[in-house]
Structure formats: C-alpha cells, structure tokens
PDB file of C-alpha atoms and ligand atoms in Angstrom:
ATOM      1  CA  LEU A 912      -2.353   8.748 -11.744  1.00 95.00           C
ATOM      2  CA  LYS A 913      -0.353   5.610 -12.377  1.00 96.00           C
ATOM      3  CA  ALA A 914      -0.278   4.143  -8.913  1.00 97.00           C
ATOM      4  CA  PHE A 915      -2.428   3.948  -5.806  1.00 98.00           C
ATOM      5  CA  VAL A 916      -0.598   3.438  -2.506  1.00 98.00           C
ATOM      6  CA  PHE A 917      -2.751   2.201   0.350  1.00 98.00           C
ATOM      7  CA  ASP A 918      -2.363   2.600   4.069  1.00 98.00           C
ATOM      8  CA  ALA A 919      -2.736  -0.871   5.726  1.00 98.00           C
ATOM      9  CA  TYR A 920      -4.241  -0.732   9.240  1.00 98.00           C
ATOM     10  CA  GLY A 921      -7.658   0.847   9.215  1.00 98.00           C
ATOM     11  CA  THR A 922      -7.736   1.129   5.450  1.00 98.00           C
ATOM     12  CA  LEU A 923      -7.232  -2.387   4.006  1.00 98.00           C
ATOM     13  CA  PHE A 924      -7.444  -4.166   7.337  1.00 98.00           C
ATOM     14  CA  ASP A 925     -10.051  -3.627  10.043  1.00 98.00           C
ATOM     15  CA  VAL A 926      -8.118  -3.121  13.245  1.00 98.00           C
ATOM     16  CA  PHE A 927     -11.365  -3.512  15.155  1.00 97.00           C
ATOM     17  CA  SER A 928     -11.691  -7.120  14.042  1.00 97.00           C
ATOM     18  CA  VAL A 929      -9.731  -7.732  17.339  1.00 98.00           C
ATOM     19  CA  THR A 930     -12.837  -6.715  19.267  1.00 98.00           C
ATOM     20  CA  SER A 931     -14.495 -10.185  19.320  1.00 98.00           C
ATOM     21  CA  LEU A 932     -11.477 -11.879  20.865  1.00 98.00           C
ATOM     22  CA  CYS A 933     -11.084  -8.941  23.323  1.00 98.00           C
ATOM     23  CA  GLU A 934     -14.699  -9.542  24.341  1.00 98.00           C
ATOM     24  CA  ASP A 935     -14.260 -13.363  24.595  1.00 98.00           C
ATOM     25  CA  LEU A 936     -11.275 -12.910  26.879  1.00 98.00           C
ATOM     26  CA  PHE A 937     -12.598  -9.932  28.862  1.00 98.00           C
ATOM     27  CA  PRO A 938     -16.439 -10.076  28.750  1.00 98.00           C
ATOM     28  CA  GLY A 939     -17.995  -6.610  28.966  1.00 98.00           C
ATOM     29  CA  HIS A 940     -14.715  -4.859  28.147  1.00 98.00           C
ATOM     30  CA  GLY A 941     -14.058  -5.912  24.567  1.00 98.00           C
ATOM     31  CA  LYS A 942     -14.935  -2.646  22.898  1.00 98.00           C
ATOM     32  CA  GLU A 943     -13.143  -0.491  25.461  1.00 98.00           C
ATOM     33  CA  LEU A 944     -10.020  -2.573  25.242  1.00 98.00           C
ATOM     34  CA  ALA A 945      -9.965  -2.643  21.408  1.00 98.00           C
ATOM     35  CA  ASN A 946     -10.522   1.149  21.268  1.00 98.00           C
ATOM     36  CA  SER A 947      -7.853   1.938  23.786  1.00 98.00           C
ATOM     37  CA  TRP A 948      -5.429  -0.486  22.125  1.00 98.00           C
ATOM     38  CA  ARG A 949      -5.649   1.209  18.766  1.00 98.00           C
ATOM     39  CA  LYS A 950      -5.532   4.703  20.175  1.00 98.00           C
ATOM     40  CA  LYS A 951      -2.488   3.987  22.337  1.00 98.00           C
ATOM     41  CA  GLN A 952      -0.726   2.212  19.458  1.00 98.00           C
ATOM     42  CA  LEU A 953      -0.898   5.360  17.379  1.00 98.00           C
ATOM     43  CA  GLU A 954       0.022   7.581  20.348  1.00 98.00           C
ATOM     44  CA  TYR A 955       3.133   5.516  21.037  1.00 98.00           C
ATOM     45  CA  SER A 956       4.110   5.672  17.372  1.00 98.00           C
ATOM     46  CA  TRP A 957       3.954   9.465  17.482  1.00 98.00           C
ATOM     47  CA  LEU A 958       5.652   9.748  20.864  1.00 98.00           C
ATOM     48  CA  ARG A 959       8.530   7.478  19.786  1.00 98.00           C
ATOM     49  CA  SER A 960       9.005   9.498  16.589  1.00 98.00           C
ATOM     50  CA  LEU A 961       9.319  12.687  18.639  1.00 98.00           C
ATOM     51  CA  MET A 962      11.577  11.056  21.143  1.00 98.00           C
ATOM     52  CA  GLY A 963      13.832   9.694  18.364  1.00 98.00           C
ATOM     53  CA  ARG A 964      13.335   6.205  19.912  1.00 98.00           C
ATOM     54  CA  TYR A 965      12.093   4.030  17.133  1.00 98.00           C
ATOM     55  CA  ARG A 966      10.739   0.569  18.028  1.00 98.00           C
ATOM     56  CA  GLY A 967       9.120  -1.699  15.413  1.00 98.00           C
ATOM     57  CA  PHE A 968       5.330  -1.486  15.144  1.00 98.00           C
ATOM     58  CA  TRP A 969       4.925  -5.042  16.480  1.00 98.00           C
ATOM     59  CA  GLY A 970       6.552  -3.987  19.710  1.00 98.00           C
ATOM     60  CA  VAL A 971       4.670  -0.666  19.801  1.00 98.00           C
ATOM     61  CA  THR A 972       1.377  -2.591  19.303  1.00 98.00           C
ATOM     62  CA  GLU A 973       2.238  -5.005  22.132  1.00 98.00           C
ATOM     63  CA  ASP A 974       3.172  -2.140  24.461  1.00 98.00           C
ATOM     64  CA  ALA A 975      -0.126  -0.454  23.667  1.00 98.00           C
ATOM     65  CA  LEU A 976      -1.989  -3.673  24.504  1.00 98.00           C
ATOM     66  CA  VAL A 977      -0.225  -4.027  27.845  1.00 98.00           C
ATOM     67  CA  TYR A 978      -0.876  -0.385  28.732  1.00 98.00           C
ATOM     68  CA  SER A 979      -4.527  -0.572  27.724  1.00 98.00           C
ATOM     69  CA  ALA A 980      -5.204  -3.744  29.751  1.00 98.00           C
ATOM     70  CA  LYS A 981      -3.423  -2.146  32.735  1.00 98.00           C
ATOM     71  CA  SER A 982      -5.412   1.066  32.397  1.00 98.00           C
ATOM     72  CA  LEU A 983      -8.684  -0.894  32.414  1.00 98.00           C
ATOM     73  CA  ASN A 984      -7.547  -3.073  35.355  1.00 98.00           C
ATOM     74  CA  LEU A 985      -7.659  -6.235  33.240  1.00 98.00           C
ATOM     75  CA  GLU A 986      -5.224  -8.986  34.178  1.00 97.00           C
ATOM     76  CA  ILE A 987      -3.759 -10.306  30.948  1.00 97.00           C
ATOM     77  CA  THR A 988      -1.686 -13.515  30.831  1.00 97.00           C
ATOM     78  CA  ALA A 989       1.234 -14.049  28.469  1.00 98.00           C
ATOM     79  CA  ASN A 990      -0.911 -16.492  26.530  1.00 98.00           C
ATOM     80  CA  GLU A 991      -3.847 -14.055  26.158  1.00 98.00           C
ATOM     81  CA  ARG A 992      -1.371 -11.382  25.056  1.00 98.00           C
ATOM     82  CA  ALA A 993       0.010 -13.738  22.398  1.00 98.00           C
ATOM     83  CA  GLN A 994      -3.479 -14.662  21.209  1.00 98.00           C
ATOM     84  CA  LEU A 995      -4.425 -10.989  20.865  1.00 98.00           C
ATOM     85  CA  MET A 996      -1.181 -10.097  19.119  1.00 98.00           C
ATOM     86  CA  ASP A 997      -1.790 -12.945  16.670  1.00 98.00           C
ATOM     87  CA  CYS A 998      -5.045 -11.178  15.639  1.00 98.00           C
ATOM     88  CA  TYR A 999      -2.823  -8.550  14.039  1.00 97.00           C
ATOM     89  CA  LEU A1000      -1.632 -11.162  11.566  1.00 98.00           C
ATOM     90  CA  HIS A1001      -5.146 -12.232  10.723  1.00 98.00           C
ATOM     91  CA  LEU A1002      -7.129  -8.984  10.559  1.00 98.00           C
ATOM     92  CA  ALA A1003     -10.289  -8.947   8.472  1.00 98.00           C
ATOM     93  CA  THR A1004     -10.334  -6.904   5.251  1.00 98.00           C
ATOM     94  CA  PHE A1005     -13.153  -4.430   4.571  1.00 98.00           C
ATOM     95  CA  PRO A1006     -15.683  -5.711   2.017  1.00 98.00           C
ATOM     96  CA  ASP A1007     -14.679  -3.217  -0.703  1.00 98.00           C
ATOM     97  CA  VAL A1008     -10.962  -4.155  -0.552  1.00 98.00           C
ATOM     98  CA  LYS A1009     -10.767  -7.171  -2.801  1.00 98.00           C
ATOM     99  CA  PRO A1010     -13.267  -6.082  -5.459  1.00 98.00           C
ATOM    100  CA  GLY A1011     -11.699  -2.585  -5.481  1.00 98.00           C
ATOM    101  CA  LEU A1012      -8.125  -3.905  -5.878  1.00 98.00           C
ATOM    102  CA  GLU A1013      -9.273  -6.272  -8.600  1.00 98.00           C
ATOM    103  CA  GLU A1014     -10.799  -3.432 -10.613  1.00 97.00           C
ATOM    104  CA  LEU A1015      -7.737  -1.259 -10.222  1.00 97.00           C
ATOM    105  CA  GLU A1016      -5.435  -4.076 -11.273  1.00 97.00           C
ATOM    106  CA  LYS A1017      -7.552  -4.799 -14.258  1.00 97.00           C
ATOM    107  CA  ILE A1018      -7.160  -1.187 -15.579  1.00 95.00           C
ATOM    108  CA  GLY A1019      -3.420  -1.367 -15.155  1.00 95.00           C
ATOM    109  CA  MET A1020      -2.862   0.682 -12.000  1.00 96.00           C
ATOM    110  CA  HIS A1021       0.260   0.012  -9.932  1.00 97.00           C
ATOM    111  CA  LEU A1022      -0.746  -0.971  -6.416  1.00 98.00           C
ATOM    112  CA  ALA A1023       1.279  -0.670  -3.253  1.00 98.00           C
ATOM    113  CA  ILE A1024       1.087  -0.458   0.521  1.00 98.00           C
ATOM    114  CA  LEU A1025       2.782   2.100   2.732  1.00 98.00           C
ATOM    115  CA  SER A1026       2.415   1.343   6.437  1.00 98.00           C
ATOM    116  CA  ASN A1027       3.694   1.774   9.955  1.00 98.00           C
ATOM    117  CA  GLY A1028       3.940  -2.007  10.160  1.00 98.00           C
ATOM    118  CA  GLU A1029       7.185  -3.876   9.917  1.00 97.00           C
ATOM    119  CA  PRO A1030       7.696  -5.751   6.592  1.00 97.00           C
ATOM    120  CA  GLU A1031       7.243  -9.118   8.258  1.00 97.00           C
ATOM    121  CA  MET A1032       3.957  -8.371   9.981  1.00 98.00           C
ATOM    122  CA  LEU A1033       2.694  -6.697   6.782  1.00 98.00           C
ATOM    123  CA  ARG A1034       3.617  -9.655   4.626  1.00 98.00           C
ATOM    124  CA  ALA A1035       1.883 -12.002   7.054  1.00 98.00           C
ATOM    125  CA  VAL A1036      -1.424 -10.045   7.254  1.00 98.00           C
ATOM    126  CA  VAL A1037      -1.420  -9.557   3.448  1.00 98.00           C
ATOM    127  CA  GLU A1038      -0.837 -13.200   2.817  1.00 98.00           C
ATOM    128  CA  ASN A1039      -3.436 -14.389   5.352  1.00 98.00           C
ATOM    129  CA  ALA A1040      -6.030 -12.087   3.709  1.00 98.00           C
ATOM    130  CA  ASP A1041      -5.081 -13.511   0.350  1.00 98.00           C
ATOM    131  CA  LEU A1042      -4.000 -10.195  -1.104  1.00 98.00           C
ATOM    132  CA  SER A1043      -0.358 -11.115  -1.912  1.00 97.00           C
ATOM    133  CA  ASN A1044      -0.923 -11.130  -5.707  1.00 97.00           C
ATOM    134  CA  PHE A1045      -1.811  -7.430  -5.651  1.00 98.00           C
ATOM    135  CA  PHE A1046       1.341  -6.353  -3.829  1.00 97.00           C
ATOM    136  CA  THR A1047       4.278  -8.241  -5.247  1.00 91.00           C
ATOM    137  CA  ASP A1048       7.374  -6.295  -4.153  1.00 92.00           C
ATOM    138  CA  THR A1049       5.319  -3.190  -3.411  1.00 97.00           C
ATOM    139  CA  ILE A1050       4.963  -3.328   0.406  1.00 98.00           C
ATOM    140  CA  PHE A1051       6.700  -0.269   1.811  1.00 98.00           C
ATOM    141  CA  SER A1052       7.237   0.203   5.502  1.00 98.00           C
ATOM    142  CA  VAL A1053       8.342   2.938   7.872  1.00 98.00           C
ATOM    143  CA  GLU A1054      11.142   0.469   8.828  1.00 97.00           C
ATOM    144  CA  SER A1055      13.405   1.913   6.118  1.00 95.00           C
ATOM    145  CA  VAL A1056      13.396   5.429   7.742  1.00 97.00           C
ATOM    146  CA  LYS A1057      12.700   4.371  11.401  1.00 98.00           C
ATOM    147  CA  GLU A1058      10.213   7.057  11.992  1.00 98.00           C
ATOM    148  CA  PHE A1059       6.451   6.667  11.943  1.00 98.00           C
ATOM    149  CA  LYS A1060       3.769   8.353   9.865  1.00 98.00           C
ATOM    150  CA  PRO A1061       3.072  11.237   9.434  1.00 98.00           C
ATOM    151  CA  SER A1062       6.750  11.995   9.100  1.00 98.00           C
ATOM    152  CA  PRO A1063       7.335  13.256   5.499  1.00 98.00           C
ATOM    153  CA  ARG A1064      10.289  10.905   5.264  1.00 98.00           C
ATOM    154  CA  VAL A1065       7.970   7.993   5.326  1.00 98.00           C
ATOM    155  CA  TYR A1066       5.898   9.160   2.377  1.00 98.00           C
ATOM    156  CA  ASP A1067       8.965  10.413   0.467  1.00 97.00           C
ATOM    157  CA  GLN A1068      10.278   6.928  -0.116  1.00 97.00           C
ATOM    158  CA  LEU A1069       7.386   6.169  -2.492  1.00 98.00           C
ATOM    159  CA  SER A1070       8.565   7.815  -5.644  1.00 97.00           C
ATOM    160  CA  SER A1071      11.982   6.086  -5.691  1.00 97.00           C
ATOM    161  CA  GLY A1072      10.505   2.857  -4.375  1.00 97.00           C
ATOM    162  CA  LEU A1073       7.931   2.652  -7.155  1.00 97.00           C
ATOM    163  CA  LYS A1074      10.046   4.497  -9.766  1.00 97.00           C
ATOM    164  CA  ILE A1075       6.948   6.576 -10.467  1.00 97.00           C
ATOM    165  CA  ASN A1076       6.813  10.371 -10.440  1.00 96.00           C
ATOM    166  CA  LYS A1077       5.358  11.744  -7.269  1.00 96.00           C
ATOM    167  CA  ARG A1078       2.624  13.546  -9.212  1.00 96.00           C
ATOM    168  CA  GLU A1079       1.449  10.245 -10.611  1.00 97.00           C
ATOM    169  CA  ILE A1080       0.989   8.561  -7.193  1.00 97.00           C
ATOM    170  CA  GLY A1081      -2.232   8.762  -5.233  1.00 98.00           C
ATOM    171  CA  PHE A1082      -2.110   7.940  -1.531  1.00 98.00           C
ATOM    172  CA  VAL A1083      -5.217   6.286  -0.087  1.00 98.00           C
ATOM    173  CA  SER A1084      -6.116   6.072   3.618  1.00 98.00           C
ATOM    174  CA  ALA A1085      -9.152   5.897   5.803  1.00 98.00           C
ATOM    175  CA  ASN A1086      -7.119   7.558   8.626  1.00 98.00           C
ATOM    176  CA  ASN A1087      -7.617  11.272   8.147  1.00 98.00           C
ATOM    177  CA  TRP A1088      -4.428  12.242  10.001  1.00 98.00           C
ATOM    178  CA  ASP A1089      -2.496   9.933   7.614  1.00 98.00           C
ATOM    179  CA  VAL A1090      -4.147  11.658   4.641  1.00 98.00           C
ATOM    180  CA  ASN A1091      -3.078  15.061   6.126  1.00 98.00           C
ATOM    181  CA  GLY A1092       0.461  13.672   6.381  1.00 98.00           C
ATOM    182  CA  ALA A1093       0.618  12.549   2.757  1.00 98.00           C
ATOM    183  CA  SER A1094      -1.035  15.716   1.475  1.00 98.00           C
ATOM    184  CA  SER A1095       1.514  17.785   3.461  1.00 98.00           C
ATOM    185  CA  ALA A1096       4.285  15.698   1.846  1.00 98.00           C
ATOM    186  CA  GLY A1097       2.936  16.719  -1.568  1.00 97.00           C
ATOM    187  CA  PHE A1098       0.903  13.700  -2.705  1.00 98.00           C
ATOM    188  CA  ALA A1099      -2.551  13.608  -4.218  1.00 98.00           C
ATOM    189  CA  THR A1100      -4.633  11.946  -1.459  1.00 98.00           C
ATOM    190  CA  PHE A1101      -7.864  10.005  -1.225  1.00 98.00           C
ATOM    191  CA  TRP A1102      -9.657   9.780   2.039  1.00 98.00           C
ATOM    192  CA  ILE A1103     -11.929   6.737   2.381  1.00 98.00           C
ATOM    193  CA  GLN A1104     -14.885   7.663   4.504  1.00 97.00           C
ATOM    194  CA  ARG A1105     -16.635   4.373   4.848  1.00 96.00           C
ATOM    195  CA  SER A1106     -19.097   5.132   7.570  1.00 93.00           C
ATOM    196  CA  GLY A1107     -19.654   8.758   6.766  1.00 86.00           C
ATOM    197  CA  PHE A1108     -19.367   9.619  10.462  1.00 89.00           C
ATOM    198  CA  GLU A1109     -15.599  10.243  10.638  1.00 92.00           C
ATOM    199  CA  THR A1110     -14.488  13.799  11.532  1.00 94.00           C
ATOM    200  CA  SER A1111     -11.765  15.557   9.492  1.00 96.00           C
ATOM    201  CA  GLU A1112      -8.691  16.571  11.434  1.00 97.00           C
ATOM    202  CA  GLU A1113      -7.844  20.307  11.781  1.00 98.00           C
ATOM    203  CA  LEU A1114      -4.314  19.927  10.487  1.00 98.00           C
ATOM    204  CA  GLY A1115      -4.546  22.049   7.370  1.00 98.00           C
ATOM    205  CA  TYR A1116      -3.678  19.421   4.750  1.00 98.00           C
ATOM    206  CA  PRO A1117      -7.053  17.984   3.719  1.00 98.00           C
ATOM    207  CA  PRO A1118      -7.532  15.165   1.180  1.00 98.00           C
ATOM    208  CA  THR A1119      -7.570  15.919  -2.567  1.00 98.00           C
ATOM    209  CA  HIS A1120     -10.584  13.629  -2.913  1.00 98.00           C
ATOM    210  CA  VAL A1121     -13.006  12.005  -0.566  1.00 97.00           C
ATOM    211  CA  VAL A1122     -14.473   8.584  -1.569  1.00 97.00           C
ATOM    212  CA  ASN A1123     -16.642   6.003   0.205  1.00 97.00           C
ATOM    213  CA  ALA A1124     -14.772   2.869  -0.841  1.00 98.00           C
ATOM    214  CA  ILE A1125     -11.815   1.472  -2.737  1.00 98.00           C
ATOM    215  CA  THR A1126     -14.339   0.532  -5.461  1.00 98.00           C
ATOM    216  CA  ASP A1127     -14.746   4.290  -6.123  1.00 97.00           C
ATOM    217  CA  LEU A1128     -11.120   4.840  -7.096  1.00 97.00           C
ATOM    218  CA  ARG A1129     -11.075   3.588 -10.691  1.00 94.00           C
ATOM    219  CA  ARG A1130     -12.458   6.795 -12.096  1.00 91.00           C
ATOM    220  CA  PHE A1131      -9.215   8.568 -11.123  1.00 90.00           C
ATOM    221  CA  ARG A1132      -6.973   6.719 -13.544  1.00 78.00           C
ATOM    222  CA  SER A1133      -5.080   8.942 -15.987  1.00 67.00           C
ATOM    223  CA  PRO A1134      -6.503   8.809 -19.525  1.00 59.00           C
ATOM    224  CA  LYS A1135      -4.330   6.632 -21.736  1.00 54.00           C
TER     225      LYS A1135
HETATM  226  C1  2OP B1492      -0.704   2.176   9.035  1.00 58.98           C
HETATM  227  O1  2OP B1492       0.344   2.813   8.849  1.00 58.98           O
HETATM  228  C2  2OP B1492      -1.676   4.193  10.017  1.00 58.98           C
HETATM  229  O2  2OP B1492      -1.761   2.228  11.209  1.00 58.98           O
HETATM  230  C3  2OP B1492      -1.738   2.783   9.947  1.00 58.98           C
HETATM  231  O3  2OP B1492      -0.869   1.067   8.551  1.00 58.98           O
END
C-alpha cells in the first residue's frame, strides 16, 4: 500500500463528542439525542441518495438534528440548534488519531480523507483538530459525485484523485457499513474496532483487515 484513506466522522472524529452539549441543553436526554442525531443523519444520507435528491451533509446533519429533537419532544431554539451544529466543526479526535497519522507520515505513506462531509465543513473540523498538515490537498468529499457513501461512485474517485493505483490504496473506517461499501468497490479495507463491541454488518463485503487503532496500520506498508 502507498496510501491510507480515512473516513472522517466516527473514524477520525468522535461524532459522540456532541453528547455533553446535548446533555447541557437537554438534561437527561443528551445521550438519546446524540444517538438519534447520528442515526438519522446517516439514514437521511442513504434516503437522499436513493431519491436522487442530494443535499450537502451540513444540511442533512441539521435536518437530522431537527427531526431527532422533534421525535424526543424537545423544544430546540434557533440558537441551540446553531450551537449544536457548531459542535460538528469542533469534534474531538480519538486518542490514536494523531500518533497514528504521525507514524504513517514518517514512513512515507500518502494520507487522505474521503467523507460524506462537504469540503468546507471537513476543512474546518480538520483545521480545528490541528490535523491540516496531514491532509494538504487530500480531502475528498462526496460533493464531487453528489451521492453519499456507500455509493461506489464515491470511493471510485480516489484513484484519480490521488493518482495512485487502486490496488495500492487502503481505505480505513470505523463504520462497518462504510468498510463494506469500499470493499464492494474493490479497495483493500481496514476496519477499526476501537471498543471491540461493534457488530459486523451482514452485507457480504467484509474488511480485508481488522485493527484496533490507527496506530496499528503501519505494519501494512508495502516493502520498499
Ligand atoms: C463520513 O463519511 C461515514 O459519516 C461518515 O465521514
């Protein structure tokens, strides 16, 4: 492998770092709101892809927040909505992210991101997490194909985007359905199982490798 391409939300960035603000704003409902928000965000991305009605991930994420608050009978003001949406630009990174990326960079791997997020929201979260130096000009978004993961068209942009042969690209995600999508599109895949409690999807395109953290990836570099 010459390049590792990372999923963003859930893989580099902890989408559940929104939970503490959810709990501050809606005491006793923080976890429920955060769980529903993420679940609905993904559902809307898949539904919109099927409907052929693309809307940027920022809008999809906001729609999912509005739906989730409504479904839990929580009254959410415009200001609270804006505060929660702002969390998406300041998500925490998992502890293995920076050390893992540093190791991979040191051994000369090309690093990239491929995400549902729009370029602008991705650039902001990457910059706020102080990861910009790892991903100069290598943030790829579904925006170019206007269909969400796991559409094969999303993953297929990687080879031309990176100018690296498909067989030399490893796709890394903690989202098992995303791994299935990339495997199905013909990439070598790495599923990050951080907690060890995640369940594999029954979609038929399992990961090529399972690892516990980004710091486990360096052993997969091609021999020079
Ligand atoms: C991402 O594309 C799947 O939300 C995840 O970043």
